[in-house]
């Protein structure tokens, strides 16, 4: 806890003193002591009420009260198996906070996600750290107390929850989704329920989920991840873009749940900001933001689509140029205007000889116009004029 509340401190003395002071005021109590001698503290009923008054008006959810229940025969405190899991959840939050991922009040535990059949899938930890490039991250902490296929079912529920429509959606959209199961994929994420619960992720797909394994061996983790990767492929794997364009290698993450895996030991040894996160479908480990990013997703698709359109336009231009007619008279290629003139609807009646270019056609038109003009009569020469005769052309004086 001291790593979460006082990450700059080198020891937990200040936190222990505060807890002892709260214990004196009956606000907290020690639930159990772990094998490594670490104490697990929980709120008392009085402390739980005080916390609700302090935090809930600020929109911060308080976890369920841990009541003291003892076995009537042995007198042993019941429900202590919860403590190891709660400690792992708190430790995960502390490592994230120590790495600058999330404010201490930006963590919430046991957040419910209600499905259409009223089943509630609760996330062990939800962190919101937009300043660190992680607007929202759902975390499942597993101490290998659950079967690998149970984790696959959890992933399936998160995927189904991300496909739920927002309450009050228009009737046409509701009827369409009910009639076709895949119709939800054509509904924008802004019209889905999850966008009213969490902010935009800033990336394609549904809210990301991270599985953090604690208190287990590397072999068990590897086997669990292999099952999760294979059996849960439908929920985390991207798809091919449905496009007619050639050369598209980008993948569509729009309907996928980004799934990350790591271990609590790696977070504690190297830090949550180190390359300790592995994204399902990839090899190697990355930093948290790099694992969440989709370098082969929508950005790559837009770039490849633009280049594919340019290549297609160039190919069409080359094919058109190869089909451009050549004048049989002078050997010059037709201009676009002449080509359109001879191919336009009804243009062949006025285009003249369809096998000649525009220049040759203009020459033909000029010759035809010249041939239709009447022949011009040249003026008579001096030798061709008739000499004047007396009595003609002169006025006589009357006597």
CSV table of N, CA and C in Angstrom, one decimal, residues 164-283:
chain,number,residue,atom,x,y,z
A,164,UNK,N,-22.5,-4.3,-27.0
A,164,UNK,CA,-23.8,-4.0,-26.6
A,164,UNK,C,-24.2,-2.6,-27.0
A,165,UNK,N,-25.4,-2.4,-27.4
A,165,UNK,CA,-25.9,-1.1,-27.9
A,165,UNK,C,-26.2,-0.2,-26.7
A,166,UNK,N,-26.1,1.0,-26.9
A,166,UNK,CA,-26.4,2.0,-25.9
A,166,UNK,C,-27.9,2.0,-25.7
A,167,UNK,N,-28.4,2.1,-24.4
A,167,UNK,CA,-29.8,2.1,-24.1
A,167,UNK,C,-30.4,3.3,-24.7
A,168,UNK,N,-31.5,3.1,-25.4
A,168,UNK,CA,-32.2,4.2,-26.0
A,168,UNK,C,-31.8,4.4,-27.5
A,169,UNK,N,-31.1,3.5,-28.0
A,169,UNK,CA,-30.7,3.6,-29.5
A,169,UNK,C,-31.9,3.6,-30.3
A,170,UNK,N,-31.7,4.2,-31.6
A,170,UNK,CA,-32.9,4.3,-32.4
A,170,UNK,C,-33.4,2.9,-32.8
A,171,UNK,N,-34.7,2.8,-33.1
A,171,UNK,CA,-35.4,1.6,-33.3
A,171,UNK,C,-34.8,0.8,-34.5
A,172,UNK,N,-34.5,1.6,-35.6
A,172,UNK,CA,-33.9,0.9,-36.8
A,172,UNK,C,-32.6,0.1,-36.4
A,173,UNK,N,-31.7,0.8,-35.7
A,173,UNK,CA,-30.5,0.1,-35.3
A,173,UNK,C,-30.7,-1.1,-34.4
A,174,UNK,N,-31.7,-0.9,-33.5
A,174,UNK,CA,-32.0,-2.1,-32.6
A,174,UNK,C,-32.5,-3.2,-33.4
A,175,UNK,N,-33.5,-3.0,-34.2
A,175,UNK,CA,-34.0,-4.1,-35.1
A,175,UNK,C,-33.0,-4.7,-36.0
A,176,UNK,N,-32.1,-3.9,-36.5
A,176,UNK,CA,-31.0,-4.4,-37.4
A,176,UNK,C,-30.1,-5.4,-36.6
A,177,UNK,N,-29.7,-4.9,-35.4
A,177,UNK,CA,-28.8,-5.8,-34.6
A,177,UNK,C,-29.5,-7.0,-34.1
A,178,UNK,N,-30.8,-7.0,-33.8
A,178,UNK,CA,-31.5,-8.2,-33.4
A,178,UNK,C,-31.6,-9.2,-34.6
A,179,UNK,N,-31.8,-8.7,-35.8
A,179,UNK,CA,-32.0,-9.5,-36.9
A,179,UNK,C,-30.7,-10.2,-37.4
A,180,UNK,N,-29.6,-9.5,-37.3
A,180,UNK,CA,-28.3,-9.9,-37.8
A,180,UNK,C,-27.3,-9.8,-36.7
A,181,UNK,N,-26.7,-10.9,-36.2
A,181,UNK,CA,-25.8,-10.8,-35.1
A,181,UNK,C,-24.5,-10.0,-35.5
A,182,UNK,N,-24.1,-10.0,-36.8
A,182,UNK,CA,-22.9,-9.3,-37.1
A,182,UNK,C,-23.2,-7.8,-37.5
A,183,UNK,N,-24.5,-7.4,-37.4
A,183,UNK,CA,-24.8,-6.0,-37.7
A,183,UNK,C,-24.2,-5.0,-36.8
A,184,UNK,N,-23.9,-5.4,-35.5
A,184,UNK,CA,-23.3,-4.5,-34.6
A,184,UNK,C,-22.0,-4.0,-35.0
A,185,UNK,N,-21.3,-4.8,-35.9
A,185,UNK,CA,-20.0,-4.4,-36.3
A,185,UNK,C,-20.0,-3.2,-37.2
A,186,UNK,N,-21.2,-2.9,-37.8
A,186,UNK,CA,-21.4,-1.7,-38.6
A,186,UNK,C,-21.9,-0.5,-37.8
A,187,UNK,N,-22.1,-0.7,-36.5
A,187,UNK,CA,-22.6,0.4,-35.6
A,187,UNK,C,-21.4,1.1,-35.0
A,188,UNK,N,-21.3,2.4,-35.1
A,188,UNK,CA,-20.2,3.2,-34.6
A,188,UNK,C,-20.0,3.0,-33.1
A,189,UNK,N,-18.8,3.0,-32.6
A,189,UNK,CA,-18.6,2.8,-31.2
A,189,UNK,C,-19.2,3.9,-30.3
A,190,UNK,N,-19.4,5.0,-30.9
A,190,UNK,CA,-20.1,6.1,-30.1
A,190,UNK,C,-21.5,5.8,-29.8
A,191,UNK,N,-22.1,4.8,-30.5
A,191,UNK,CA,-23.5,4.4,-30.2
A,191,UNK,C,-23.6,3.1,-29.4
A,192,UNK,N,-22.4,2.7,-28.8
A,192,UNK,CA,-22.4,1.5,-28.0
A,192,UNK,C,-22.3,1.9,-26.5
A,193,UNK,N,-22.7,0.9,-25.7
A,193,UNK,CA,-22.8,1.1,-24.2
A,193,UNK,C,-21.4,1.5,-23.6
A,194,UNK,N,-20.3,0.8,-24.1
A,194,UNK,CA,-19.1,1.0,-23.4
A,194,UNK,C,-18.6,2.5,-23.5
A,195,UNK,N,-19.0,3.2,-24.5
A,195,UNK,CA,-18.6,4.6,-24.6
A,195,UNK,C,-19.3,5.5,-23.6
A,196,UNK,N,-20.3,5.0,-23.0
A,196,UNK,CA,-20.9,5.8,-21.9
A,196,UNK,C,-20.3,5.5,-20.6
A,197,UNK,N,-19.5,4.4,-20.5
A,197,UNK,CA,-18.8,4.0,-19.3
A,197,UNK,C,-17.4,4.5,-19.3
A,198,UNK,N,-16.7,4.4,-20.4
A,198,UNK,CA,-15.3,4.7,-20.5
A,198,UNK,C,-15.0,5.7,-21.6
A,199,UNK,N,-13.9,6.4,-21.4
A,199,UNK,CA,-13.6,7.4,-22.5
A,199,UNK,C,-13.1,6.7,-23.7
A,200,UNK,N,-12.9,7.5,-24.8
A,200,UNK,CA,-12.3,6.9,-26.0
A,200,UNK,C,-10.9,6.4,-25.7
A,201,UNK,N,-10.6,5.3,-26.3
A,201,UNK,CA,-9.2,4.7,-26.0
A,201,UNK,C,-8.1,5.4,-26.9
A,202,UNK,N,-8.5,6.1,-27.9
A,202,UNK,CA,-7.6,6.7,-28.7
A,202,UNK,C,-6.9,5.8,-29.7
A,203,UNK,N,-7.5,4.6,-29.8
A,203,UNK,CA,-7.0,3.5,-30.7
A,203,UNK,C,-8.2,2.8,-31.2
A,204,UNK,N,-7.9,1.9,-32.2
A,204,UNK,CA,-9.0,1.1,-32.7
A,204,UNK,C,-9.4,0.0,-31.7
A,205,UNK,N,-10.7,-0.4,-31.8
A,205,UNK,CA,-11.1,-1.6,-31.0
A,205,UNK,C,-11.8,-1.2,-29.7
A,206,UNK,N,-12.0,-2.2,-29.0
A,206,UNK,CA,-12.8,-2.1,-27.7
A,206,UNK,C,-11.8,-1.8,-26.6
A,207,UNK,N,-12.3,-1.6,-25.3
A,207,UNK,CA,-11.4,-1.3,-24.2
A,207,UNK,C,-10.4,-2.4,-24.0
A,208,UNK,N,-9.1,-2.1,-23.8
A,208,UNK,CA,-8.1,-3.2,-23.7
A,208,UNK,C,-8.2,-3.9,-22.3
A,209,UNK,N,-7.8,-5.2,-22.4
A,209,UNK,CA,-7.8,-6.0,-21.2
A,209,UNK,C,-6.3,-6.5,-21.0
A,210,UNK,N,-5.9,-6.5,-19.7
A,210,UNK,CA,-4.5,-7.0,-19.4
A,210,UNK,C,-4.7,-8.1,-18.3
A,211,UNK,N,-4.0,-9.2,-18.6
A,211,UNK,CA,-4.0,-10.3,-17.6
A,211,UNK,C,-2.6,-10.3,-16.9
A,212,UNK,N,-2.6,-10.1,-15.6
A,212,UNK,CA,-1.4,-10.0,-14.8
A,212,UNK,C,-1.4,-11.3,-13.9
A,213,UNK,N,-0.3,-12.1,-14.2
A,213,UNK,CA,-0.2,-13.3,-13.4
A,213,UNK,C,0.7,-13.1,-12.2
A,214,UNK,N,0.3,-13.7,-11.1
A,214,UNK,CA,1.1,-13.5,-9.9
A,214,UNK,C,1.3,-14.8,-9.2
A,215,UNK,N,2.4,-15.0,-8.4
A,215,UNK,CA,2.7,-16.1,-7.6
A,215,UNK,C,2.5,-17.4,-8.4
A,216,UNK,N,3.2,-17.5,-9.5
A,216,UNK,CA,3.1,-18.7,-10.3
A,216,UNK,C,4.5,-18.9,-11.1
A,217,UNK,N,4.6,-19.9,-11.8
A,217,UNK,CA,5.9,-20.2,-12.5
A,217,UNK,C,5.8,-19.8,-14.0
A,218,UNK,N,6.9,-19.6,-14.6
A,218,UNK,CA,7.0,-19.2,-16.0
A,218,UNK,C,6.3,-20.2,-16.9
A,219,UNK,N,6.5,-21.5,-16.6
A,219,UNK,CA,5.9,-22.6,-17.4
A,219,UNK,C,4.3,-22.5,-17.4
A,220,UNK,N,3.8,-22.3,-16.2
A,220,UNK,CA,2.3,-22.2,-16.1
A,220,UNK,C,1.8,-20.9,-16.8
A,221,UNK,N,2.6,-19.9,-16.7
A,221,UNK,CA,2.2,-18.7,-17.4
A,221,UNK,C,2.2,-18.9,-18.9
A,222,UNK,N,3.3,-19.5,-19.4
A,222,UNK,CA,3.4,-19.8,-20.9
A,222,UNK,C,2.2,-20.7,-21.4
A,223,UNK,N,1.9,-21.7,-20.6
A,223,UNK,CA,0.8,-22.6,-21.0
A,223,UNK,C,-0.5,-21.9,-21.0
A,224,UNK,N,-0.7,-21.1,-20.0
A,224,UNK,CA,-2.0,-20.3,-19.9
A,224,UNK,C,-2.1,-19.3,-21.1
A,225,UNK,N,-1.0,-18.6,-21.4
A,225,UNK,CA,-1.1,-17.6,-22.5
A,225,UNK,C,-1.3,-18.4,-23.8
A,226,UNK,N,-0.7,-19.5,-24.0
A,226,UNK,CA,-0.9,-20.3,-25.2
A,226,UNK,C,-2.4,-20.7,-25.4
A,227,UNK,N,-3.1,-21.1,-24.3
A,227,UNK,CA,-4.5,-21.4,-24.4
A,227,UNK,C,-5.3,-20.1,-24.7
A,228,UNK,N,-5.0,-19.1,-24.0
A,228,UNK,CA,-5.7,-17.8,-24.2
A,228,UNK,C,-5.5,-17.3,-25.6
A,229,UNK,N,-4.3,-17.5,-26.1
A,229,UNK,CA,-4.1,-16.9,-27.5
A,229,UNK,C,-4.8,-17.8,-28.5
A,230,UNK,N,-4.9,-19.1,-28.4
A,230,UNK,CA,-5.5,-19.9,-29.4
A,230,UNK,C,-7.0,-20.0,-29.2
A,231,UNK,N,-7.5,-20.2,-28.0
A,231,UNK,CA,-8.9,-20.4,-27.8
A,231,UNK,C,-9.7,-19.0,-27.9
A,232,UNK,N,-8.9,-17.9,-27.6
A,232,UNK,CA,-9.6,-16.6,-27.6
A,232,UNK,C,-9.3,-15.8,-28.8
A,233,UNK,N,-8.8,-16.5,-29.9
A,233,UNK,CA,-8.4,-15.7,-31.1
A,233,UNK,C,-9.6,-14.9,-31.7
A,234,UNK,N,-10.8,-15.4,-31.6
A,234,UNK,CA,-11.9,-14.7,-32.2
A,234,UNK,C,-12.1,-13.4,-31.5
A,235,UNK,N,-11.7,-13.2,-30.3
A,235,UNK,CA,-12.0,-12.0,-29.5
A,235,UNK,C,-10.9,-11.0,-29.6
A,236,UNK,N,-9.6,-11.4,-29.8
A,236,UNK,CA,-8.5,-10.4,-29.8
A,236,UNK,C,-7.9,-10.2,-31.1
A,237,UNK,N,-8.1,-11.2,-32.1
A,237,UNK,CA,-7.4,-11.1,-33.4
A,237,UNK,C,-8.0,-10.1,-34.3
A,238,UNK,N,-7.2,-9.3,-35.0
A,238,UNK,CA,-7.7,-8.4,-36.0
A,238,UNK,C,-8.1,-9.2,-37.3
A,239,UNK,N,-8.8,-8.5,-38.2
A,239,UNK,CA,-9.3,-9.1,-39.4
A,239,UNK,C,-8.7,-8.4,-40.6
A,240,UNK,N,-8.9,-9.0,-41.8
A,240,UNK,CA,-8.5,-8.4,-43.0
A,240,UNK,C,-9.5,-7.3,-43.4
A,241,UNK,N,-9.0,-6.3,-43.9
A,241,UNK,CA,-9.9,-5.2,-44.4
A,241,UNK,C,-10.7,-5.7,-45.6
A,242,UNK,N,-12.0,-5.5,-45.6
A,242,UNK,CA,-12.9,-5.8,-46.7
A,242,UNK,C,-12.7,-4.8,-47.8
A,243,UNK,N,-11.8,-4.9,-48.7
A,243,UNK,CA,-11.5,-3.9,-49.7
A,243,UNK,C,-11.2,-4.5,-51.0
A,244,UNK,N,-11.4,-3.8,-52.1
A,244,UNK,CA,-11.0,-4.3,-53.4
A,244,UNK,C,-9.6,-3.9,-53.8
A,245,UNK,N,-9.0,-3.0,-53.0
A,245,UNK,CA,-7.7,-2.5,-53.3
A,245,UNK,C,-6.6,-3.6,-53.2
A,246,UNK,N,-5.6,-3.5,-54.0
A,246,UNK,CA,-4.5,-4.5,-54.0
A,246,UNK,C,-3.4,-4.0,-53.0
A,247,UNK,N,-2.6,-5.0,-52.5
A,247,UNK,CA,-1.5,-4.7,-51.7
A,247,UNK,C,-1.8,-4.2,-50.3
A,248,UNK,N,-2.9,-4.5,-49.8
A,248,UNK,CA,-3.3,-4.1,-48.4
A,248,UNK,C,-2.8,-5.1,-47.4
A,249,UNK,N,-1.9,-4.8,-46.6
A,249,UNK,CA,-1.4,-5.8,-45.5
A,249,UNK,C,-1.9,-5.3,-44.1
A,250,UNK,N,-2.5,-4.2,-44.0
A,250,UNK,CA,-3.0,-3.7,-42.7
A,250,UNK,C,-4.1,-4.6,-42.2
A,251,UNK,N,-4.3,-4.5,-40.9
A,251,UNK,CA,-5.4,-5.3,-40.3
A,251,UNK,C,-6.4,-4.4,-39.6
A,252,UNK,N,-7.6,-4.9,-39.6
A,252,UNK,CA,-8.7,-4.1,-39.0
A,252,UNK,C,-8.9,-4.6,-37.5
A,253,UNK,N,-8.6,-3.7,-36.6
A,253,UNK,CA,-8.7,-3.9,-35.2
A,253,UNK,C,-10.1,-3.4,-34.6
A,254,UNK,N,-10.9,-2.9,-35.4
A,254,UNK,CA,-12.1,-2.2,-35.0
A,254,UNK,C,-13.0,-3.0,-34.1
A,255,UNK,N,-13.1,-4.3,-34.2
A,255,UNK,CA,-14.0,-5.2,-33.4
A,255,UNK,C,-13.2,-6.0,-32.4
A,256,UNK,N,-12.0,-5.8,-32.2
A,256,UNK,CA,-11.1,-6.7,-31.4
A,256,UNK,C,-10.9,-6.1,-30.0
A,257,UNK,N,-10.6,-7.0,-29.0
A,257,UNK,CA,-10.3,-6.5,-27.7
A,257,UNK,C,-8.7,-6.7,-27.6
A,258,UNK,N,-8.0,-5.6,-27.5
A,258,UNK,CA,-6.5,-5.7,-27.3
A,258,UNK,C,-6.2,-6.4,-26.0
A,259,UNK,N,-5.5,-7.5,-26.0
A,259,UNK,CA,-5.2,-8.3,-24.8
A,259,UNK,C,-3.7,-8.3,-24.6
A,260,UNK,N,-3.3,-7.9,-23.3
A,260,UNK,CA,-1.9,-7.8,-22.9
A,260,UNK,C,-1.7,-8.8,-21.8
A,261,UNK,N,-0.5,-9.4,-21.7
A,261,UNK,CA,-0.2,-10.3,-20.6
A,261,UNK,C,1.2,-9.9,-20.0
A,262,UNK,N,1.3,-10.0,-18.7
A,262,UNK,CA,2.6,-9.8,-18.0
A,262,UNK,C,2.5,-10.5,-16.6
A,263,UNK,N,3.5,-10.4,-15.8
A,263,UNK,CA,3.5,-11.0,-14.5
A,263,UNK,C,3.8,-9.9,-13.5
A,264,UNK,N,3.3,-10.1,-12.3
A,264,UNK,CA,3.5,-9.1,-11.2
A,264,UNK,C,5.0,-9.0,-10.9
A,265,UNK,N,5.7,-10.1,-11.0
A,265,UNK,CA,7.1,-10.1,-10.7
A,265,UNK,C,7.9,-9.3,-11.7
A,266,UNK,N,7.5,-9.3,-13.0
A,266,UNK,CA,8.1,-8.4,-13.9
A,266,UNK,C,7.9,-7.0,-13.7
A,267,UNK,N,6.6,-6.6,-13.2
A,267,UNK,CA,6.3,-5.3,-12.9
A,267,UNK,C,7.1,-4.8,-11.7
A,268,UNK,N,7.3,-5.7,-10.7
A,268,UNK,CA,8.1,-5.3,-9.6
A,268,UNK,C,9.6,-5.2,-9.8
A,269,UNK,N,10.1,-6.1,-10.7
A,269,UNK,CA,11.5,-6.1,-11.0
A,269,UNK,C,12.0,-5.0,-11.9
A,270,UNK,N,11.2,-4.7,-13.0
A,270,UNK,CA,11.6,-3.8,-14.0
A,270,UNK,C,10.7,-2.5,-14.1
A,271,UNK,N,9.6,-2.5,-13.5
A,271,UNK,CA,8.7,-1.4,-13.6
A,271,UNK,C,7.6,-1.5,-14.7
A,272,UNK,N,6.5,-0.9,-14.4
A,272,UNK,CA,5.4,-1.0,-15.4
A,272,UNK,C,5.6,-0.2,-16.7
A,273,UNK,N,6.6,0.7,-16.6
A,273,UNK,CA,6.9,1.5,-17.8
A,273,UNK,C,8.0,0.8,-18.7
A,274,UNK,N,8.4,-0.3,-18.2
A,274,UNK,CA,9.5,-1.1,-19.0
A,274,UNK,C,8.8,-2.0,-20.0
A,275,UNK,N,9.6,-2.5,-20.9
A,275,UNK,CA,9.0,-3.5,-21.9
A,275,UNK,C,8.8,-4.8,-21.3
A,276,UNK,N,7.7,-4.9,-20.6
A,276,UNK,CA,7.3,-6.2,-19.9
A,276,UNK,C,5.9,-6.6,-20.3
A,277,UNK,N,5.3,-5.9,-21.3
A,277,UNK,CA,3.9,-6.3,-21.7
A,277,UNK,C,4.0,-7.0,-23.1
A,278,UNK,N,3.3,-8.1,-23.2
A,278,UNK,CA,3.2,-8.8,-24.4
A,278,UNK,C,1.8,-8.7,-24.9
A,279,UNK,N,1.6,-8.4,-26.2
A,279,UNK,CA,0.3,-8.3,-26.8
A,279,UNK,C,0.1,-9.6,-27.5
A,280,UNK,N,-1.1,-10.2,-27.3
A,280,UNK,CA,-1.5,-11.4,-28.0
A,280,UNK,C,-1.4,-11.2,-29.5
A,281,UNK,N,-0.8,-12.2,-30.2
A,281,UNK,CA,-0.6,-12.1,-31.6
A,281,UNK,C,0.7,-11.5,-32.0
A,282,UNK,N,1.5,-11.1,-31.0
A,282,UNK,CA,2.8,-10.6,-31.3
A,282,UNK,C,3.9,-11.4,-30.5
A,283,UNK,N,5.1,-11.2,-31.0
A,283,UNK,CA,6.2,-11.9,-30.3
A,283,UNK,C,7.0,-10.8,-29.6
